[in-house]
XYZ file of C-alpha atoms in Angstrom:
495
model
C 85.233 143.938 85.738
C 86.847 143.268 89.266
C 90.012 144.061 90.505
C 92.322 142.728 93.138
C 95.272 144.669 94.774
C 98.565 143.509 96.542
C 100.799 146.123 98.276
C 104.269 144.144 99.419
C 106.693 145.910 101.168
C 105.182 149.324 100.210
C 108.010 152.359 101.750
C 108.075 155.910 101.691
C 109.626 159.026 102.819
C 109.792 162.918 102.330
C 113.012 164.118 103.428
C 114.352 162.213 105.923
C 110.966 161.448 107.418
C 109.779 157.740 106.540
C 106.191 157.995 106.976
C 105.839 153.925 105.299
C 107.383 151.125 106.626
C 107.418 147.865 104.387
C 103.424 147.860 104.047
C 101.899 144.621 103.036
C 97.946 143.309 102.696
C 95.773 142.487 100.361
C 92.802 144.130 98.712
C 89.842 141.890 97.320
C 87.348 142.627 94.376
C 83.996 143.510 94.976
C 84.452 144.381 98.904
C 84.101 147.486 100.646
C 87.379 147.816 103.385
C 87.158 150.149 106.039
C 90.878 151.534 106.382
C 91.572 153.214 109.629
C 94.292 155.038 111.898
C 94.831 158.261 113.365
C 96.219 161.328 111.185
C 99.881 160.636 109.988
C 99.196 156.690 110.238
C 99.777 156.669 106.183
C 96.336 155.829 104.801
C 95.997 158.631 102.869
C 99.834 158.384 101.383
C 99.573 154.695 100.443
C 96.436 155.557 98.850
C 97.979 158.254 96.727
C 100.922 155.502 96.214
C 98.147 153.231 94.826
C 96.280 155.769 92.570
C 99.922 157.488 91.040
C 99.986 161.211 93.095
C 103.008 159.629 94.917
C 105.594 157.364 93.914
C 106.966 154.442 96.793
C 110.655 154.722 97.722
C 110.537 150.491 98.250
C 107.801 147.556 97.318
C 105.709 146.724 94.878
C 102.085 146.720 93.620
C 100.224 144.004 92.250
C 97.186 144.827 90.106
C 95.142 141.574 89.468
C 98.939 139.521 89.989
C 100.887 141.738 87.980
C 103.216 144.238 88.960
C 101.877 148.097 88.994
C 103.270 151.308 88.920
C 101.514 154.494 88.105
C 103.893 157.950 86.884
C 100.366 159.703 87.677
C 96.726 159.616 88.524
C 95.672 159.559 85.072
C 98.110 156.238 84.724
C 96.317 155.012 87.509
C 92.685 155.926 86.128
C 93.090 153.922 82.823
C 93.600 150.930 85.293
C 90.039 151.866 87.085
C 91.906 153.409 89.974
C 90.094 156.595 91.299
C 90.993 158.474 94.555
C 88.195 160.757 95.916
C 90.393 163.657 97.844
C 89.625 164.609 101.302
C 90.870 167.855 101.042
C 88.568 168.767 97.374
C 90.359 168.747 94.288
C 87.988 171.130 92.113
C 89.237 174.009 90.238
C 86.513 177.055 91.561
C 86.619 179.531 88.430
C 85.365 176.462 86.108
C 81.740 174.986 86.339
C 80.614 171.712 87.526
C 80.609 170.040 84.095
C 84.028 171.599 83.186
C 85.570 169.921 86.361
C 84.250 166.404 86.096
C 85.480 166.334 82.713
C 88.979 168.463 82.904
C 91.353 166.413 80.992
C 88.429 163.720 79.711
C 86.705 166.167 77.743
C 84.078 164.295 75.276
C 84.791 165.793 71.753
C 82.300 165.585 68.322
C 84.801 165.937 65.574
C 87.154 168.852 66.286
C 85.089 170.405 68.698
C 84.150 169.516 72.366
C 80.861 167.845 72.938
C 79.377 170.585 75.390
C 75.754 168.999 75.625
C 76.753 165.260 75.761
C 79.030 166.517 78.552
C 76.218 168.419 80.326
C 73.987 165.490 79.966
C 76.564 162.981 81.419
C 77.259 165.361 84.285
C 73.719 165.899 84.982
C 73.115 162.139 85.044
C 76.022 161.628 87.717
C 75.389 164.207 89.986
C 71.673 163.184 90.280
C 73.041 159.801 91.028
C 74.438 161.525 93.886
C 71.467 163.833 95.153
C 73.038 167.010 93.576
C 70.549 168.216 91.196
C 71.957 171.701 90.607
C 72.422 173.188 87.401
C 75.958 171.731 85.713
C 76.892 174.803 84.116
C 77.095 176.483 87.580
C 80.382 177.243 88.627
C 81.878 175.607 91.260
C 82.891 178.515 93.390
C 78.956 179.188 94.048
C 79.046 175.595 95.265
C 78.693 175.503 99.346
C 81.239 172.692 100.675
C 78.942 170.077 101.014
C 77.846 170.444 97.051
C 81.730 170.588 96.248
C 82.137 166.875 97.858
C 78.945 165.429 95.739
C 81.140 166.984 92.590
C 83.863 165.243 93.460
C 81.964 161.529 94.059
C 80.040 162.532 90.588
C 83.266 162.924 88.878
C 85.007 159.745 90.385
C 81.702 158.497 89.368
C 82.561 159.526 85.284
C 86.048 157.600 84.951
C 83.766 153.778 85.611
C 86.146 152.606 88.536
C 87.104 149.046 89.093
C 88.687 150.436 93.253
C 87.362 153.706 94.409
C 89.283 155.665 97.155
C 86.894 157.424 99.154
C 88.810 159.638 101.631
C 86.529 160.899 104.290
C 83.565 161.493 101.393
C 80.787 162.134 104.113
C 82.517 164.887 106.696
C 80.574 167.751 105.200
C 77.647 165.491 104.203
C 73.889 165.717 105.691
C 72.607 162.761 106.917
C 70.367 161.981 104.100
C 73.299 162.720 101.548
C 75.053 160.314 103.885
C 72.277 157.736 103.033
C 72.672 157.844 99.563
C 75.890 157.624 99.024
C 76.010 154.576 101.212
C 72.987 153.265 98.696
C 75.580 154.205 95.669
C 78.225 152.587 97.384
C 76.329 149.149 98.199
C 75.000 149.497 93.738
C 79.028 149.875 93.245
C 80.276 146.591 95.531
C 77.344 144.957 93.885
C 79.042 145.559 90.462
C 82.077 144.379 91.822
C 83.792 147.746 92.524
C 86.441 147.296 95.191
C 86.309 150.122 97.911
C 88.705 151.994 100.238
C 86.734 153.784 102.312
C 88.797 156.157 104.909
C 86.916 157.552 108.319
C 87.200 158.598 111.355
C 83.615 158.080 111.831
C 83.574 154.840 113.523
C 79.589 153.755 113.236
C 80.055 154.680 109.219
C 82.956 152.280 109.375
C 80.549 149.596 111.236
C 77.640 150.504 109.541
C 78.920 150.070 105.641
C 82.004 148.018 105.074
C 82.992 144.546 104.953
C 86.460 144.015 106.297
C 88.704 146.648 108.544
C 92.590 147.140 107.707
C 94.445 149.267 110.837
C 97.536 151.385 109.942
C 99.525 152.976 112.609
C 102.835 154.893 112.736
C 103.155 154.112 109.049
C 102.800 150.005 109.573
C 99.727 147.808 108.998
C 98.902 146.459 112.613
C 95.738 144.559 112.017
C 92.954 143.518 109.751
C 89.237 141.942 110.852
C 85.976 141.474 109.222
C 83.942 144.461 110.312
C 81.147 142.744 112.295
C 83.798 140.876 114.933
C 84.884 144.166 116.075
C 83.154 146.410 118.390
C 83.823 150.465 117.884
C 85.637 150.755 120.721
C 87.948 147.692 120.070
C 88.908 149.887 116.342
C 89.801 153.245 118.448
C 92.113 150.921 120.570
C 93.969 149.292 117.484
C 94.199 152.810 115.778
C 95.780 154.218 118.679
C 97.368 151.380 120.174
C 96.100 151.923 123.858
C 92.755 151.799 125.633
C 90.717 155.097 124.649
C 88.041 155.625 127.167
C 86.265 158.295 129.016
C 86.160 160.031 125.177
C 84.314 163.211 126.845
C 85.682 164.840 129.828
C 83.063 165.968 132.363
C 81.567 169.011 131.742
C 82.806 172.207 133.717
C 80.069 173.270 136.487
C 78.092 176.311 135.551
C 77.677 178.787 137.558
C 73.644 180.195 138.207
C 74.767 183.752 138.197
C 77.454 183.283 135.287
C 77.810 186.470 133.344
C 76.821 186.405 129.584
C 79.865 186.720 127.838
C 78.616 187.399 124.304
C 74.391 188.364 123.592
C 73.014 188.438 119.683
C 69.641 189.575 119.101
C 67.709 189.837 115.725
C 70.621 189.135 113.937
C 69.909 188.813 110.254
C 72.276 187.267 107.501
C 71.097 188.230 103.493
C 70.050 184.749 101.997
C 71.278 182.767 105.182
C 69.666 183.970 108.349
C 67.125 185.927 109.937
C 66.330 187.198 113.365
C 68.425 184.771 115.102
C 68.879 185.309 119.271
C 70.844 183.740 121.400
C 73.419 184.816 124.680
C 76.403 182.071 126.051
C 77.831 183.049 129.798
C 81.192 182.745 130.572
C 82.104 179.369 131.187
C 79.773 177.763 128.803
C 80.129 175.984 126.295
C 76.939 176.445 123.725
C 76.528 174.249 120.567
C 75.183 174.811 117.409
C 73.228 172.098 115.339
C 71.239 172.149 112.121
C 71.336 170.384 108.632
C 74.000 171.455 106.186
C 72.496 175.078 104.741
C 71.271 175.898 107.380
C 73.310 178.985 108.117
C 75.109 178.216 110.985
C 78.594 179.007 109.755
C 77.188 182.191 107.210
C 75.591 183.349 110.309
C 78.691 183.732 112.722
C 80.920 184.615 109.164
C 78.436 187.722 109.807
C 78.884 188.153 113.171
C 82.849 188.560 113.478
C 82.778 190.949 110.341
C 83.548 187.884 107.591
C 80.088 188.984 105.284
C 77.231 191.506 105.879
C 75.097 191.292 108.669
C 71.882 193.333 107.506
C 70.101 193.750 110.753
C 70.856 192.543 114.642
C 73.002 193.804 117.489
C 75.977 192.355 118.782
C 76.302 193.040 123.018
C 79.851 191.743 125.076
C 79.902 192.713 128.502
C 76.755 194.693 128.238
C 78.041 197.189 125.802
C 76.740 197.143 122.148
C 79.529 196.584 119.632
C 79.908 196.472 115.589
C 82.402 194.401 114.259
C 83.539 195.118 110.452
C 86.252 192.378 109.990
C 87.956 190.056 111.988
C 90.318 191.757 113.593
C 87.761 193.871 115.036
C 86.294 190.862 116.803
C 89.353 189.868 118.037
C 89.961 193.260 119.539
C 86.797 192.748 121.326
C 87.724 189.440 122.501
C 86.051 187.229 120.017
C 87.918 185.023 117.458
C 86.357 182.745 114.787
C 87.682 179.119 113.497
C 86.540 178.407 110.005
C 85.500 175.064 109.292
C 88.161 175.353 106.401
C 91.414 174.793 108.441
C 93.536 175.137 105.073
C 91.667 177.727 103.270
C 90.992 180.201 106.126
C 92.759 179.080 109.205
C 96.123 178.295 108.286
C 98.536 179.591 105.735
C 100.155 175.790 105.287
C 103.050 176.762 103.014
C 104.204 179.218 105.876
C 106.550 178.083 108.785
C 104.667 177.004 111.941
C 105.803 179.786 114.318
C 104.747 182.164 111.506
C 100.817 181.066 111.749
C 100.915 180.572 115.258
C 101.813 184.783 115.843
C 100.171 185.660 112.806
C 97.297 187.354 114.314
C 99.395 189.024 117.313
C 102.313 190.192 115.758
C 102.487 192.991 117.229
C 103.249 191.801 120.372
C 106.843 190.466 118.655
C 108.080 193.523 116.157
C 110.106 196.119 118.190
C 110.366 197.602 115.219
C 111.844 194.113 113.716
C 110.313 191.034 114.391
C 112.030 188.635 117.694
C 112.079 185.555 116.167
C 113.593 184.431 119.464
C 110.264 185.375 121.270
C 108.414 183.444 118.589
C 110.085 180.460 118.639
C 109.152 180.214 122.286
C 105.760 180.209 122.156
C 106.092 177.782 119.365
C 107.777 175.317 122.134
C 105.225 176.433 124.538
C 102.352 175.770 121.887
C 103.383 173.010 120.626
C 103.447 171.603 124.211
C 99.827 173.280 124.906
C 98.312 171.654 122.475
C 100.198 168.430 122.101
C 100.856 169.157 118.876
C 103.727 166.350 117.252
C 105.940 167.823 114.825
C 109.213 166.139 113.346
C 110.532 169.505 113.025
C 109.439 172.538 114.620
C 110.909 174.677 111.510
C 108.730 172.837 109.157
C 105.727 174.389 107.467
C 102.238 173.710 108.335
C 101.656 171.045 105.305
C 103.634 168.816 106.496
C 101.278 168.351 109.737
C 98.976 165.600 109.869
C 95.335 166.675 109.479
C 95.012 166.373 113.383
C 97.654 168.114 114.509
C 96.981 171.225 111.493
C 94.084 171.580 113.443
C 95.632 171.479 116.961
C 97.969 174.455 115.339
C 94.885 176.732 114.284
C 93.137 176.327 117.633
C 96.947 177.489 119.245
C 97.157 180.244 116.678
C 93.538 181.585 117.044
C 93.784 181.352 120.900
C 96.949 183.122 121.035
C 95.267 186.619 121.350
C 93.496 185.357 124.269
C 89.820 185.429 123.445
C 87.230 185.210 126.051
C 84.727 184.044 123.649
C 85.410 181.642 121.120
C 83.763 180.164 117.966
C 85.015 176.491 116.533
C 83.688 176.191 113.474
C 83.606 171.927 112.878
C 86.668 171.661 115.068
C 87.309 167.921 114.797
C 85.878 167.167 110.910
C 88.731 165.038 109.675
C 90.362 164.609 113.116
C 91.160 160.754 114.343
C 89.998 159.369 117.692
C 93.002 160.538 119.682
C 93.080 164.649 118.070
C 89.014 164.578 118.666
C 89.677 163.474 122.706
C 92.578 166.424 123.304
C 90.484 168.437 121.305
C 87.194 168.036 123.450
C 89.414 168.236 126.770
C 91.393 171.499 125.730
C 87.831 172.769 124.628
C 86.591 172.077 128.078
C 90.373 173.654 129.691
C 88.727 176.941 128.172
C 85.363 176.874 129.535
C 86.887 175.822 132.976
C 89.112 179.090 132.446
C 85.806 181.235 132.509
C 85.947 181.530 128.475
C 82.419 181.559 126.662
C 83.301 178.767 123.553
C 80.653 178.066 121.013
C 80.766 174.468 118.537
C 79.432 174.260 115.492
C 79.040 170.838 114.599
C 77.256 168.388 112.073
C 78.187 165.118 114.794
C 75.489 165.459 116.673
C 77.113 162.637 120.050
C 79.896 165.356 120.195
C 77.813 168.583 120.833
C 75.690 165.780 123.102
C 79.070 164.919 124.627
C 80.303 168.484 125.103
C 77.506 170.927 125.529
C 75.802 172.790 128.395
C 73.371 174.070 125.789
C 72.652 173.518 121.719
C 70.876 176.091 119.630
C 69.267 174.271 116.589
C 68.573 175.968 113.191
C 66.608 174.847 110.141
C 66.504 177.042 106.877
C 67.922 180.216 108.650
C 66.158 180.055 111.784
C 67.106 179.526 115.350
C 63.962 177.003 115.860
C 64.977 175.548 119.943
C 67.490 175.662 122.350
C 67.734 172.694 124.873
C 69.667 171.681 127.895
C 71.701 168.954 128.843
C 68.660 167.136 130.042
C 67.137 167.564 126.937
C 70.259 166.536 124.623
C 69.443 163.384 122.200
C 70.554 162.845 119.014
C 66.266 162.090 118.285
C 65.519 165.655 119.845
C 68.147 167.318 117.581
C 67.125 165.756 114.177
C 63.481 166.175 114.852
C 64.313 169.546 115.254
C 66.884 170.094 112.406
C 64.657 168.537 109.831
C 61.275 170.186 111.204
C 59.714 166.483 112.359
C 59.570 167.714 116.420
């Protein structure tokens, strides 16, 4: 059964920040919207307005012409409502099945129906491509797995409008593929669904219609195929965006090698993986998710063991047992997982960006003076736009939580530097000062290495990509050689 959706006048604020302003459109059945705008534009807090995580301060909803409101997102999920989290709502200590069916457990009599549950799960996540065991728990689930979990489950509660919140930023192409198959099966139904990117050609490539938010307002809406991808980046950030890449930094012949790994070996992940980057370079990484791109340099800055390999920075052979080894030695590492291993977000900002150098502020007792002011100088740095600079990390937009880790893990002035997916979940105008500041360092004489799954931004930014397939480092090309055919024919073992 369809369902339409009116938001009128939709408002909302935290404190005395109003992040909604009287947001009205329309939503109809059986089409797939594409609902865009940079970080802090209020897609994702209308959507949790719609499917009862947040409550509006002004404005209705109308659900199929009558007035809506949901105390929670079970409310909302008797309606058909489902949200699919960007940031993944699983609990890790339970298994797969036990999560797609926390509070909707299937029961036979007094007891709970463990094998219908295990059957229904298993169904789901093959619907999906995940055909891993349901009883595993979800902790032993790499990041990519843990987002097919979460589209299985959403898949469980039969949704009449689906909220899919950046579903495919830790997805492999292929796993892209079929979830835009599942999708196209769903609209087909008559499923309604909100589908939120910042991956443009997804946006052009899969939905119907295009709804802009910015600064908390809608600003536009367009059927998809009158609107070019560069004509959406303008209307999300209300300017012309151009020159998205900024020329990459010359190279010296005789640059130094900054950082040199050779036979480096990962248990399970990686094995006798070489490479060296110079100073000034910046070196990408590409390869299918799994593999071992991110386990691989986890190993290398001390994060897991590294069973074999040696590790050589300015010519001298180094071991590095944890992280703050590394950074001693002028290396620092930034997980893919901003919120789980970059930033504490329920600490203040000035607190995460010193973090990792306090030292240089306790004299015995911490100057809180001193910090503030590289806060102001940071936050200027970095452009990172805060209401309030005493606020705590959470209540950044996704863009700028990211501009804050890069400031906090460049702090301790590294002079080589690993960004781990530095722009997954990042808007058009983030990704740009992103790709320029990365650029700022390799200008500086800094070695910075990108892991990335978007293959037109290590294209875009790279002197060099290293590409690995199942745990090997398989070819290295230059820029001459960078296309996004090269890459995959290399990733998936087609060269």
């Amino acid at each position: 059964m369809s369902l339409a959706v009116r938001f009128q006048g939709i408002e909302k604020q935290f404190g005395p920040v109003r992040v909604l302003h009287g947001v009205t459109f329309d939503l109809a059945p059986g089409r797939i919207y594409g609902l865009l705008g940079e970080n802090g534009a209020g897609k994702s807090t209308l959507m949790k307005i719609l499917a009862g995580y947040e409550r509006a301060n002004a404005g209705e909803i109308y659900i199929d012409e009558r007035e809506r409101s949901f105390t929670s997102s079970r409310d909302a999920e008797h309606a058909g409502i489902v949200l699919i989290h960007q940031e993944l709502n699983l609990a890790d200590h339970l298994s797969i099945t036990q999560n797609m069916f926390l509070g909707h457990e299937l029961k036979k009599g007094f007891f709970l129906d463990e094998p219908a549950m295990r059957d229904a799960a298993r169904a789901r996540l093959s619907e999906v491509g995940l055909h891993t065991n349901p009883d595993t728990k979800v902790r032993d689930l790499i990041v990519a797995e843990k987002q097919l979990v979460e589209i299985a489950k959403a898949m469980l509660r039969d949704a009449r409008l689906l909220v899919m919140d950046e579903p495919t930023a830790t997805l492999t192409p292929s796993e892209t593929q079929r979830l835009f198959a599942l999708m196209a099966r769903l609209k087909e139904a008559g499923t309604t669904i909100v589908y939120i990117s910042h991956k443009l050609d997804e946006v052009e490539r899969i939905t119907d219609e295009v709804i802009v938010m910015r600064d908390g307002r809608f600003v536009a809406r367009a059927p998809t195929d009158e609107l070019t991808r560069q004509q959406m980046a303008n209307l999300m950030v209300g300017r012309e965006v151009s020159d998205m890449f900024p020329a990459k930094p010359a190279l010296a012949d005789d640059a130094p090698v900054a950082l040199k790994i050779e036979q480096a070996s990962v248990p399970g992940w990686a094995d006798g993986v070489s490479f060296s980057v110079r100073e000034g370079e910046v070196f990408g990484f590409a390869g299918l998710v799994g593999a071992g791109r991110t386990e691989l340099f986890e190993a290398l800055v001390g994060l897991r063991p590294l069973s074999a390999g040696r590790i050589v920075i300015n010519g001298a052979t180094i071991r590095l047992k944890s992280p703050r080894d590394a950074m001693k030695h002028g290396i620092t590492y930034l997980s893919e997982d901003r919120k789980g291993r970059g930033l504490h977000v329920d600490m203040a900002l000035k607190d995460n960006l010193t973090m990792m150098t306090l030292e240089r502020y306790a004299h015995p007792l911490v100057d809180t003076r001193a910090e503030r002011g590289a806060l102001a100088t940071a936050l200027k740095d970095f452009g990172i736009r805060t209401g309030n600079a005493s606020s705590r990390a959470r209540m950044l937009s996704g863009g700028n939580q990211q501009k804050l880790a890069l400031a906090k893990f460049l702090h301790p002035d590294p002079r080589v530097i690993v960004l781990d997916e530095p722009t997954r979940g990042v808007d058009v105008g983030a990704k740009r000062d992103i790709y320029f500041l990365i650029h700022r360092l390799a200008a500086e004489g800094r070695a910075v290495i990108v892991i990335s799954s978007e293959l037109i931004e290590l294209i875009g930014l790279c002197h060099r990509v290293a590409v690995m397939r199942a745990g090997e480092l398989v070819a290295t090309l230059g820029m001459d050689l960078l296309t996004e055919e090269r890459l995959i024919a290399h990733a998936t073992g087609t060269h």
